Coordinates of C-alpha atoms in Angstrom, one line a residue:
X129 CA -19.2 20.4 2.8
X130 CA -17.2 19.4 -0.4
X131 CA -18.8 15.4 -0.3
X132 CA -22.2 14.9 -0.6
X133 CA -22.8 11.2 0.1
X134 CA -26.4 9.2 -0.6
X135 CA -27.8 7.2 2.0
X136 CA -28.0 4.0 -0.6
X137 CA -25.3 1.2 -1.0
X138 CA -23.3 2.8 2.6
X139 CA -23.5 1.5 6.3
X140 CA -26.1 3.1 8.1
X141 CA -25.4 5.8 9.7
X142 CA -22.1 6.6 7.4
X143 CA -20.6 9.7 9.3
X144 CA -18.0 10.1 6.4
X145 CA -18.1 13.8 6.6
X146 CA -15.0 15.7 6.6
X147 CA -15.4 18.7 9.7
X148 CA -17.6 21.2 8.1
X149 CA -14.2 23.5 8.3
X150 CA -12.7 21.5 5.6
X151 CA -14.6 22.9 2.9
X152 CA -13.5 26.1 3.4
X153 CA -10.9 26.7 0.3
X154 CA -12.0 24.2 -2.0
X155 CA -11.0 24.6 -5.1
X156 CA -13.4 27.5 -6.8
X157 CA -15.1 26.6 -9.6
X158 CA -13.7 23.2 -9.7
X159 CA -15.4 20.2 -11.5
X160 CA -16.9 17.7 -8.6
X161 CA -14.8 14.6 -8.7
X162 CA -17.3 10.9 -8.6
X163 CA -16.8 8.4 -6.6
X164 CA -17.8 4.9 -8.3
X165 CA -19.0 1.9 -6.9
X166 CA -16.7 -0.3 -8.7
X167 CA -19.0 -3.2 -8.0
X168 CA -21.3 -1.8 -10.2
X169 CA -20.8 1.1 -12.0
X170 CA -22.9 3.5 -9.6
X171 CA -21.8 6.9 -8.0
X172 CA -21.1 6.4 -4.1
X173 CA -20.2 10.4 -3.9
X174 CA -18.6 13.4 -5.5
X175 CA -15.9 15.8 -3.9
X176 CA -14.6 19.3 -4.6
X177 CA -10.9 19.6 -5.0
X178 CA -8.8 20.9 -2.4
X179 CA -8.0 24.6 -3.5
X180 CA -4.2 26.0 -3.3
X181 CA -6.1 28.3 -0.5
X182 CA -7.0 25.1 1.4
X183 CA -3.5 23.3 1.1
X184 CA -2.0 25.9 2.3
X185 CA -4.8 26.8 5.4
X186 CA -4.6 23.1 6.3
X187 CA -0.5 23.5 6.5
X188 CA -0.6 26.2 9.1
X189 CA -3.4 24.7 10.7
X190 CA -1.3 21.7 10.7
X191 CA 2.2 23.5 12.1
X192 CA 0.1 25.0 15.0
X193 CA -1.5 21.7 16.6
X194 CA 2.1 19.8 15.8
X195 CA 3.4 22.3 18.2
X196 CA 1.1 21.5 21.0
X197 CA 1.0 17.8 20.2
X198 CA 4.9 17.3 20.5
X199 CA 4.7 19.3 23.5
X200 CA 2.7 16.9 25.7
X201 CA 4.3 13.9 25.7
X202 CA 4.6 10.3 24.1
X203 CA 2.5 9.1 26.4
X204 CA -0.2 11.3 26.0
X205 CA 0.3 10.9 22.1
X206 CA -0.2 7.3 23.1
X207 CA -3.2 7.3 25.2
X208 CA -5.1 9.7 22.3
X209 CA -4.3 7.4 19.7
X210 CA -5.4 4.4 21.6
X211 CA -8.6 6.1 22.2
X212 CA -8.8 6.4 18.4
X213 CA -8.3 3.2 17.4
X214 CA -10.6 2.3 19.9
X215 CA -13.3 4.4 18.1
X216 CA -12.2 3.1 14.6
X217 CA -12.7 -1.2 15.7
X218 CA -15.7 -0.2 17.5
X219 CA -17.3 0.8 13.9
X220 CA -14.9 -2.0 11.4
X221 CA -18.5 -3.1 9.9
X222 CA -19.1 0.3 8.7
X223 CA -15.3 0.7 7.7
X224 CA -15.2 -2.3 6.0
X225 CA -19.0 -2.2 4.3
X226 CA -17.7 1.4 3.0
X227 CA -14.1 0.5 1.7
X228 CA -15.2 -2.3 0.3
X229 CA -18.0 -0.3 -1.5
X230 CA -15.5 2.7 -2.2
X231 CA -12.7 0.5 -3.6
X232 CA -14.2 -3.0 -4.6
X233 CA -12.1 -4.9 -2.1
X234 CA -14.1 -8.1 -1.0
X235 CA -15.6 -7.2 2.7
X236 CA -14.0 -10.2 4.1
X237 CA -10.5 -8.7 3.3
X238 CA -11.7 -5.4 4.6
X239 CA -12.4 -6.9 8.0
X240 CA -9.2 -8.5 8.1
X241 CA -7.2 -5.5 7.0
X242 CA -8.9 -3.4 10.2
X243 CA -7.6 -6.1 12.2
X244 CA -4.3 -6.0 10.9
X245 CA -3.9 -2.4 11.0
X246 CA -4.8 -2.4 15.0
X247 CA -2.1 -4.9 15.4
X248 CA 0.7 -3.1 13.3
X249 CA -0.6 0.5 15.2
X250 CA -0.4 -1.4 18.6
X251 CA 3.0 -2.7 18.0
X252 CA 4.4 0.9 16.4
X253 CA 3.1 2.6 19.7
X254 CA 4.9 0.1 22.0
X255 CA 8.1 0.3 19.6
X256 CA 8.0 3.5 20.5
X257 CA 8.4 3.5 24.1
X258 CA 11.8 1.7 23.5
X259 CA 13.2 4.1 20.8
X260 CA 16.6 4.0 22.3
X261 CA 18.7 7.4 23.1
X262 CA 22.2 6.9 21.6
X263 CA 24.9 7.7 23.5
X264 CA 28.5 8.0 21.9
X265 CA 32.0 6.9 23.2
X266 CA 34.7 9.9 23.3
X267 CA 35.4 12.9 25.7
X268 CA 32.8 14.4 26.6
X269 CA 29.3 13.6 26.3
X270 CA 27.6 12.8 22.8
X271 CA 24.2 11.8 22.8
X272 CA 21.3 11.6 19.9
X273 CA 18.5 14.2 19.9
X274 CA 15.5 13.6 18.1
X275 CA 12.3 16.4 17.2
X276 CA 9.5 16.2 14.7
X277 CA 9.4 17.6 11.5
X278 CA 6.2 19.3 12.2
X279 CA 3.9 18.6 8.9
X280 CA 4.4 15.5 7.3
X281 CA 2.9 15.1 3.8
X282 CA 1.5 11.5 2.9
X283 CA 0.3 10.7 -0.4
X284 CA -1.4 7.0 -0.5
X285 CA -2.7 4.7 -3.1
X286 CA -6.2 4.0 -3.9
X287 CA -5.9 -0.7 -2.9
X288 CA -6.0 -0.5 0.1
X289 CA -6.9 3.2 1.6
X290 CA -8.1 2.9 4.9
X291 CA -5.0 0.4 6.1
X292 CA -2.9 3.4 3.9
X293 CA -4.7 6.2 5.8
X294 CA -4.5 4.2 9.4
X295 CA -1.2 3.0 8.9
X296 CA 0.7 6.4 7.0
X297 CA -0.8 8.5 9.9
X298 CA 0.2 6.5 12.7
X299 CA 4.1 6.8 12.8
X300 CA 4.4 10.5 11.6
X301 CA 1.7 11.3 15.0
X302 CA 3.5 9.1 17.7
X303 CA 7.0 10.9 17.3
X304 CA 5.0 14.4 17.3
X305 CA 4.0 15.5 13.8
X306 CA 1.1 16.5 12.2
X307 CA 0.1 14.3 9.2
X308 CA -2.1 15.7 5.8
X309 CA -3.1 12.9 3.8
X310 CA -3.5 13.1 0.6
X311 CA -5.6 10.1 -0.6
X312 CA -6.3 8.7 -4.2
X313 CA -9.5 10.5 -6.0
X314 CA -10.6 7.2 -6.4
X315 CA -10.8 5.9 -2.8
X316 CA -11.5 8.6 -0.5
X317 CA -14.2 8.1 1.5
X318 CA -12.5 5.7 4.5
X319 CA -9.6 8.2 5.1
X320 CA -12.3 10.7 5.3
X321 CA -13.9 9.1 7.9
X322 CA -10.6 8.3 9.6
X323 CA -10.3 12.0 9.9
X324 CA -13.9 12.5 10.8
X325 CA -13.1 9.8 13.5
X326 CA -10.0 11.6 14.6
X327 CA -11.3 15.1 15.1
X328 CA -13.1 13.5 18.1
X329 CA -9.9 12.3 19.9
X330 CA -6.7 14.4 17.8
X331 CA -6.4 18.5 18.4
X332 CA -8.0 20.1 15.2
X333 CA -5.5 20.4 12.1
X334 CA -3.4 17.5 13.3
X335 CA -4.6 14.9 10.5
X336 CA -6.6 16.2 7.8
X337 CA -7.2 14.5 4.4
X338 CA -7.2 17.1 1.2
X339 CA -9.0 15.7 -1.5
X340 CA -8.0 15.4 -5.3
X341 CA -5.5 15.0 -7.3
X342 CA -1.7 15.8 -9.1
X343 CA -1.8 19.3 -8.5
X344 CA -3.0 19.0 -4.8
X345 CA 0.2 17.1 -4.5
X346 CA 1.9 19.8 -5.8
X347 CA 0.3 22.4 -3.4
X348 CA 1.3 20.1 -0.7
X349 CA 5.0 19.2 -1.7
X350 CA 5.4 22.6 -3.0
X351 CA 4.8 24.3 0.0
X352 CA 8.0 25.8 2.2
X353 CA 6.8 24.4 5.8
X354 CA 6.6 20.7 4.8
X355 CA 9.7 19.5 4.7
X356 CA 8.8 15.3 5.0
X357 CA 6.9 13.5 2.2
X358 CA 6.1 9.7 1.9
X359 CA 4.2 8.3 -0.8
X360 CA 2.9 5.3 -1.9
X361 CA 2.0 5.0 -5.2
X362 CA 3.0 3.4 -8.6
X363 CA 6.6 4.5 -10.3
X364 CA 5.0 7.1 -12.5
X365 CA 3.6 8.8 -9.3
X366 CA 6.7 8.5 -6.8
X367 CA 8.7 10.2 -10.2
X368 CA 6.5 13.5 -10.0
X369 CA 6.8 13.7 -6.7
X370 CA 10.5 13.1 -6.4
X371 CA 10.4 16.2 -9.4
X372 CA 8.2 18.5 -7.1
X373 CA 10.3 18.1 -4.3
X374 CA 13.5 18.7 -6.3
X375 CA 11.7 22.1 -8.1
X376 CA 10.9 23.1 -4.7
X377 CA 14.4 25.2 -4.0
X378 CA 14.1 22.9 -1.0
X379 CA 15.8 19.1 0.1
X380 CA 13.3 17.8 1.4
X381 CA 13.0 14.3 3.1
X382 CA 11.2 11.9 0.6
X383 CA 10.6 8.5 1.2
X384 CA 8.4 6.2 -1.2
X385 CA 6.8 2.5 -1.6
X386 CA 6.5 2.0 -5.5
X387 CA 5.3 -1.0 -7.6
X388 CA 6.5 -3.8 -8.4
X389 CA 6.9 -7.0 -10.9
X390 CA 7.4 -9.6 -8.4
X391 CA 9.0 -13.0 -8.8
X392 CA 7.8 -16.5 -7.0
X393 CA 11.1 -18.1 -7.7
X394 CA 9.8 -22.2 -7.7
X395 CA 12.8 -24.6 -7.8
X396 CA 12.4 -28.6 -8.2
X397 CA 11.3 -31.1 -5.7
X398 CA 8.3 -28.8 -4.4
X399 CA 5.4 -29.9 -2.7
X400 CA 3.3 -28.5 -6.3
X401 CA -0.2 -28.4 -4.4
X402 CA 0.7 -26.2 -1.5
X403 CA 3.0 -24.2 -3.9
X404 CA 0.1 -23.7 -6.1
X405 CA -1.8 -22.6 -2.6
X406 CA 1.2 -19.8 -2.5
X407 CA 0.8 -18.7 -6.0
X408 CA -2.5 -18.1 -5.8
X409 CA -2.4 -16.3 -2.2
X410 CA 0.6 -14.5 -3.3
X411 CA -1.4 -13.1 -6.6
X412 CA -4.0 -10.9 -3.5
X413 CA -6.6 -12.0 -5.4
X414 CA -8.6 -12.5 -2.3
X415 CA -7.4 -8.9 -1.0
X416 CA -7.2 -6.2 -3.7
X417 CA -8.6 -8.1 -6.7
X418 CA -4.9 -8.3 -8.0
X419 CA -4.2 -4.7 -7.5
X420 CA -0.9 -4.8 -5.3
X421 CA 2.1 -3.7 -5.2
X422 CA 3.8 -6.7 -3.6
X423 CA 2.0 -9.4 -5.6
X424 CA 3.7 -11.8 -7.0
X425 CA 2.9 -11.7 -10.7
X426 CA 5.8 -13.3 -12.1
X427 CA 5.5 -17.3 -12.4
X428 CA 9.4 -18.2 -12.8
X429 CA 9.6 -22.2 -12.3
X430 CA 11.8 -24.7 -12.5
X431 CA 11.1 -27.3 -15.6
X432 CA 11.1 -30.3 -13.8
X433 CA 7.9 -29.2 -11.8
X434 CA 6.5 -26.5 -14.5
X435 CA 3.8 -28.3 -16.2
X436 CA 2.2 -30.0 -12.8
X437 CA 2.5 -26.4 -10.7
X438 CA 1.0 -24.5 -13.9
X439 CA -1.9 -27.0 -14.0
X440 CA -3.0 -26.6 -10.3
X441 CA -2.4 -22.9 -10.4
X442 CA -4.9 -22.7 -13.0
X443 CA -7.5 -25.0 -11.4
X444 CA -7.5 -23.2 -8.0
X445 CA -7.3 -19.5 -10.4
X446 CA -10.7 -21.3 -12.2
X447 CA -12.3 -21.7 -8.8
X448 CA -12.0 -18.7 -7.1
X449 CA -15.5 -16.8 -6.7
X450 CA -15.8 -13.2 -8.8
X451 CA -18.6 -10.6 -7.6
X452 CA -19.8 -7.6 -5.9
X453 CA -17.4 -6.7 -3.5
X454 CA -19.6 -6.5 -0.7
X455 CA -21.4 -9.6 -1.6
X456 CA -20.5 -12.2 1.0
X457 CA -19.9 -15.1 -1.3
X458 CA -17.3 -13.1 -3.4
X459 CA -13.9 -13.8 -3.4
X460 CA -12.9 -11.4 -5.6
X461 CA -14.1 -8.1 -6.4
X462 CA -13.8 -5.7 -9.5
X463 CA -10.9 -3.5 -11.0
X464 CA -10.9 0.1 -9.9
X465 CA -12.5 1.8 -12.7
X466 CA -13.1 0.5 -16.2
X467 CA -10.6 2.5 -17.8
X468 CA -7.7 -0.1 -15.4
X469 CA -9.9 -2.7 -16.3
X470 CA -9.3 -2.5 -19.7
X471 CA -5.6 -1.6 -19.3
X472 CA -5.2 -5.0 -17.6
X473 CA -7.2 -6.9 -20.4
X474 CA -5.0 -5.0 -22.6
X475 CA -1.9 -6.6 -21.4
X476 CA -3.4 -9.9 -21.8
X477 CA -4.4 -9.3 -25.5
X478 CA -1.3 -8.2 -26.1
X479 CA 0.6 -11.1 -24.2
X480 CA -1.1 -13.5 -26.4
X481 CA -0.8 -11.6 -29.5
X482 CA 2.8 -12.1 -28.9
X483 CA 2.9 -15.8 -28.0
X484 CA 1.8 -16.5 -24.7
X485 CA -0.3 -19.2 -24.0
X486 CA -3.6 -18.7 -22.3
X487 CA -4.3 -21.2 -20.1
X488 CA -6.7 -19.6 -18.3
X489 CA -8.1 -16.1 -19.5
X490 CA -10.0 -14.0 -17.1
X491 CA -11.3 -11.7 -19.3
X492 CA -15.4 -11.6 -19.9
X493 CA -16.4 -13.3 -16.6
X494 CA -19.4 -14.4 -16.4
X495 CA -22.3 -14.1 -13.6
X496 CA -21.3 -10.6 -12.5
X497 CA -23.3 -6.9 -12.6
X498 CA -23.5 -5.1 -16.0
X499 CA -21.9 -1.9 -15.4
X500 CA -19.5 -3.3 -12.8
X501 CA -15.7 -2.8 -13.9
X502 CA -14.7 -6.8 -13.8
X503 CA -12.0 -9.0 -15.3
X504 CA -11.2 -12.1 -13.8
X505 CA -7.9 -13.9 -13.0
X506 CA -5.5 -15.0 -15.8
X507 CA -2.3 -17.2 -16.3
X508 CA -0.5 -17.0 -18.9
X509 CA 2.0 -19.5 -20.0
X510 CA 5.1 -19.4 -21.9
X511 CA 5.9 -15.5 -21.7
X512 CA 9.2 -14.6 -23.4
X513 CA 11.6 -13.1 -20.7
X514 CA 11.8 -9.8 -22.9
X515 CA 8.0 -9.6 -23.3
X516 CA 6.0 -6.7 -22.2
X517 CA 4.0 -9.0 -19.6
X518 CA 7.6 -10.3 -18.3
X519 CA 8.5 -6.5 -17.3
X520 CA 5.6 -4.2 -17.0
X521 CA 3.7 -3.6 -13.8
X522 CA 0.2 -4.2 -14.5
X523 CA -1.4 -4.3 -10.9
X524 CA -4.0 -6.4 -12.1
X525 CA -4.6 -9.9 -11.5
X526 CA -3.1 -11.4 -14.2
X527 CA 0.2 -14.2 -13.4
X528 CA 3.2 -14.6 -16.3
X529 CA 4.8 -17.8 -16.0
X530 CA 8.0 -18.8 -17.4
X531 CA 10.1 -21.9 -17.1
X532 CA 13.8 -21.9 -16.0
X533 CA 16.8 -24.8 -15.8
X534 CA 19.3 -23.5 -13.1
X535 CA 19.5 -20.9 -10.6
X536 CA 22.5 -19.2 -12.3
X537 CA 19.2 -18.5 -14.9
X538 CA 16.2 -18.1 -12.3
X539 CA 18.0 -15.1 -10.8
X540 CA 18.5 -13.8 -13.9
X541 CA 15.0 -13.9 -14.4
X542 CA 14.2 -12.4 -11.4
X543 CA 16.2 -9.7 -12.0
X544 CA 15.8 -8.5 -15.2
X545 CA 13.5 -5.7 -14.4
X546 CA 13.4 -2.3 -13.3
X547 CA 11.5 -2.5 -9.9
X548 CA 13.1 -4.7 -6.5
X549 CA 10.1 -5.0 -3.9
X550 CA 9.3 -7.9 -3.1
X551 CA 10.0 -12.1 -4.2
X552 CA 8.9 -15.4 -2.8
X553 CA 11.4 -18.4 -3.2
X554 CA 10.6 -21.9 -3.0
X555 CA 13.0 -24.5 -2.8
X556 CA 13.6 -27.8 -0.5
X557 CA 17.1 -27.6 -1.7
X558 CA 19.4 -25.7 0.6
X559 CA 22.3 -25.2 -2.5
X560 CA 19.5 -23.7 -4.3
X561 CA 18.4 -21.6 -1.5
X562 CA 21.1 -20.2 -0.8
X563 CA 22.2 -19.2 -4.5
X564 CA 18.3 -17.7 -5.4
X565 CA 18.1 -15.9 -1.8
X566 CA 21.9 -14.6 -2.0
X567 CA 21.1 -13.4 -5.6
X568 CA 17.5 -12.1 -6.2
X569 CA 17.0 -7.8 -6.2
X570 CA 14.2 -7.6 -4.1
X571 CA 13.5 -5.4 -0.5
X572 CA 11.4 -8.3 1.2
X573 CA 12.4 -11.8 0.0
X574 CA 10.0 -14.5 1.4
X575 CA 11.6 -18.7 1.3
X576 CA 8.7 -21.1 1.3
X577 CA 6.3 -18.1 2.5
X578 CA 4.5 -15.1 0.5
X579 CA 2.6 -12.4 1.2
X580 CA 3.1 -12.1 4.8
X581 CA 4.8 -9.0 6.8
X582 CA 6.0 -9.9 10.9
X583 CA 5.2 -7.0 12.9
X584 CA 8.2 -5.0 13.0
X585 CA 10.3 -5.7 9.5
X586 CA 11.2 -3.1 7.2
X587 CA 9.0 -3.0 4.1
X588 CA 10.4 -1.8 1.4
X589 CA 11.7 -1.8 -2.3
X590 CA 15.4 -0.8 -3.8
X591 CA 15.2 0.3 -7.4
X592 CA 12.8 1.6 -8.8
X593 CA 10.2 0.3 -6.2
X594 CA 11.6 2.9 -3.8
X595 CA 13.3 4.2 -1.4
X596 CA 13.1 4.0 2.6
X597 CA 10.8 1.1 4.2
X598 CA 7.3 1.3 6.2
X599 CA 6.5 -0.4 9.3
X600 CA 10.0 -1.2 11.3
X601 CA 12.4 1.0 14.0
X602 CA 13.9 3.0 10.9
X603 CA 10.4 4.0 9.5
X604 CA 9.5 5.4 12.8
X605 CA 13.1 7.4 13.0
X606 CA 12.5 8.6 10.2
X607 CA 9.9 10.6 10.8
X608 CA 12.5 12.8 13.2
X609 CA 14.7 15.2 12.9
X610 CA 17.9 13.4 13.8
X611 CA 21.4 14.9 15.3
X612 CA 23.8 15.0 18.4
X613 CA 24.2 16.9 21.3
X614 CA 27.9 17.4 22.3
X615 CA 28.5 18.5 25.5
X616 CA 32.6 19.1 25.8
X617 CA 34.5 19.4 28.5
X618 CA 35.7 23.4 28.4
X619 CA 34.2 26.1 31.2
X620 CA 31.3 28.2 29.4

């Protein structure tokens, strides 16, 4: 098999195994990728690279059991995937104890992201019992038609990869397809074991995780018979794949959740303590360490309230608990890998180089493993609005905070960046409401929330954070071909 797993530092009994099949094609010769316990610096596992002979095997593999899939029925796609998910809560210690081993997560926030997968799965398989049929006014009779792609290529990050894995497979398999995951090198083991898991409960080739990295994506993308991609990645990544498909001599349908540089817009005459609860919630340092997409990095706050907000911000930043990432007690695990660990301190060192103030700087924590790949929270005040830190993702959990006078000059805060996912606005002022929500850039705009997503809303970014959304009625469509039947009114 192309993993080899020790018993140490996983749940017993860790059934992580890819089907022994899945070996076959890996890439010859090919340099075993680690896996790192981020926590501490220690190999979890080590992979072979899927093989062009591989991609391609698991494609046709793929075509053939999307073919019988489609062919029994929603409700037997249903009933299969409940079974499934089932399975997967039945073992969410082991899930979580791995993930949070595999990607330095806190186990806390690996329990609750099982839980809030099952719902979002549970409420995509009811959603799509009621996909409506459209039928068109005119003579004759016009009517939608709807039929899956067949293989549908998904290529997910490495923050939170077994909600990715879960969630990426789920809507491509309800409407009939066949789904190949392709997850991050650096977080493979729980997709993995959701395929391991789905073997017993999916016909074989339906979901199948290849293993490694850029140029398994470009087996993948490259080949003829997949004609639907989704990824979810940073910019950088979404940009080679929206090259690939282009170079393919094919159009292919490409939908993608990119990063972000996120905005909590504060206006005047806030409640500063559960603002300062927001901020901190909407940073996920409790969830990914910092490492999100949708985090809301960006500190934009009206004077009046600027110096009171930035002073509880940093005293609930100061308190929140650094450490192992399945340690209990930790609130916060590590960075990835030591080479984003010192990216992110490299944004701060820079950010202060060029003025801002550090009011609290999270880099050097103390009380955690040597060899672990740590850097704790920051907040910086006082960034320029042209400043690197003002514009660059850095996915890390570090907050740039910047004062503003009117809204006229908030939005144009918010705006003055190349990505549009998300912002959080927050404002007892309905005039200023109005005029930040009517004019910030952003795909999911939260007022006087963050962070949270209601079963059934369109996630998703406009600019360069992406194009298409996850997790409503459209993202489920989407994995369809869609047209019309018209049946006219002439003798055949």
């Amino acid at each position: 098999m192309p993993i080899t797993l020790p018993a140490r530092a996983l749940p017993s009994d860790p059934a992580v195994g890819p089907p022994p099949e899945a070996a076959a094609g890996a890439c010859a010769g090919a340099e075993r990728v680690a896996v790192v316990d981020p926590s501490w610096g220690r190999g979890l596992a080590s992979f072979a690279p899927s093989g062009p002979a591989q991609v391609a095997a698991a494609v046709g593999a793929a075509l053939d059991a999307a073919a019988t899939w489609a062919a029994i029925g929603l409700d037997a796609r249903i009933a299969a995937l409940d079974a499934l998910m089932a399975e997967l809560l039945d073992r969410t210690e082991q899930i979580a104890v791995l993930e949070a081993a595999d990607s330095g997560n806190p186990v806390a926030a690996c329990r609750r992201d099982l839980v809030d997968v099952a719902a979002k799965l549970r409420h995509w398989s009811a959603m799509a019992r009621t996909l409506p049929g459209t039928r068109y006014p005119g003579p004759g009779l016009h009517v939608d038609t709807a039929r899956p792609y067949g293989v549908v290529a998904r290529v997910t990050a490495y923050n939170k990869p077994f909600m990715f894995a879960a969630s990426c497979a789920w809507m491509p398999l309800l409407t009939g397809n066949a789904v190949l995951l392709k997850p991050s090198p650096a977080t493979s083991l729980s997709s993995l074991l959701l395929a391991e898991v789905a073997a017993r409960h999916l016909p074989a080739g339906l979901l199948e995780v290849l293993l490694g990295g850029p140029s398994v994506v470009a087996a993948l993308v490259g080949d003829p018979r997949v004609r639907r991609v989704s990824v979810i990645g940073s910019v950088p990544a979404g940009l080679a794949v929206q090259r690939l498909c282009a170079n393919s001599g094919q159009v292919k349908h490409l939908t993608m959740e990119l990063g972000g540089k996120n905005a909590m817009v504060v206006g005047h005459g806030v409640d500063v303590p559960a603002v300062a609860d927001a901020c901190v919630e909407g940073l996920s340092l409790r969830t990914t360490s910092g490492q999100s997409c949708q985090a809301t990095t960006r500190l934009l706050v009206h004077e009046d309230v600027h110096d009171a907000l930035v002073e509880a911000v940093a005293e609930r930043v100061r308190a929140v608990r650094l450490g192992p990432a399945t340690d209990e007690a930790s609130e916060m695990g590590p960075m990835i890998s030591a080479e984003h660990r010192d990216r992110v301190d490299g944004f701060v060192a820079r950010a202060v180089a060029d003025g801002a103030v550090p009011v609290v700087d999270g880099r050097r924590p103390r009380d955690v493993p040597d060899g672990g790949f740590y850097t704790g929270p920051s907040v910086l005040d006082g960034v320029a609005p042209g400043a690197e830190l003002a514009r660059e993702e850095v996915f890390g959990p570090v907050l740039a905070v910047t004062a503003w006078h009117d809204a006229a000059e908030a939005v144009a805060l918010a705006n003055a960046v190349r990505y549009g996912l998300t912002a959080s606005l927050w404002t007892n002022d309905l005039t200023e409401a109005f005029a930040l929500a009517g004019g910030v850039q952003a795909g999911y705009v939260w007022l006087n929330d963050v962070a949270r997503h209601h079963l059934g809303t369109p996630f998703g970014g406009i600019k360069d954070s992406g194009t298409g959304s996850e997790e409503d009625e459209m993202a489920l469509r989407s994995f369809q071909v869609r047209g019309v039947l018209h049946a006219g009114g002439r003798r055949g």
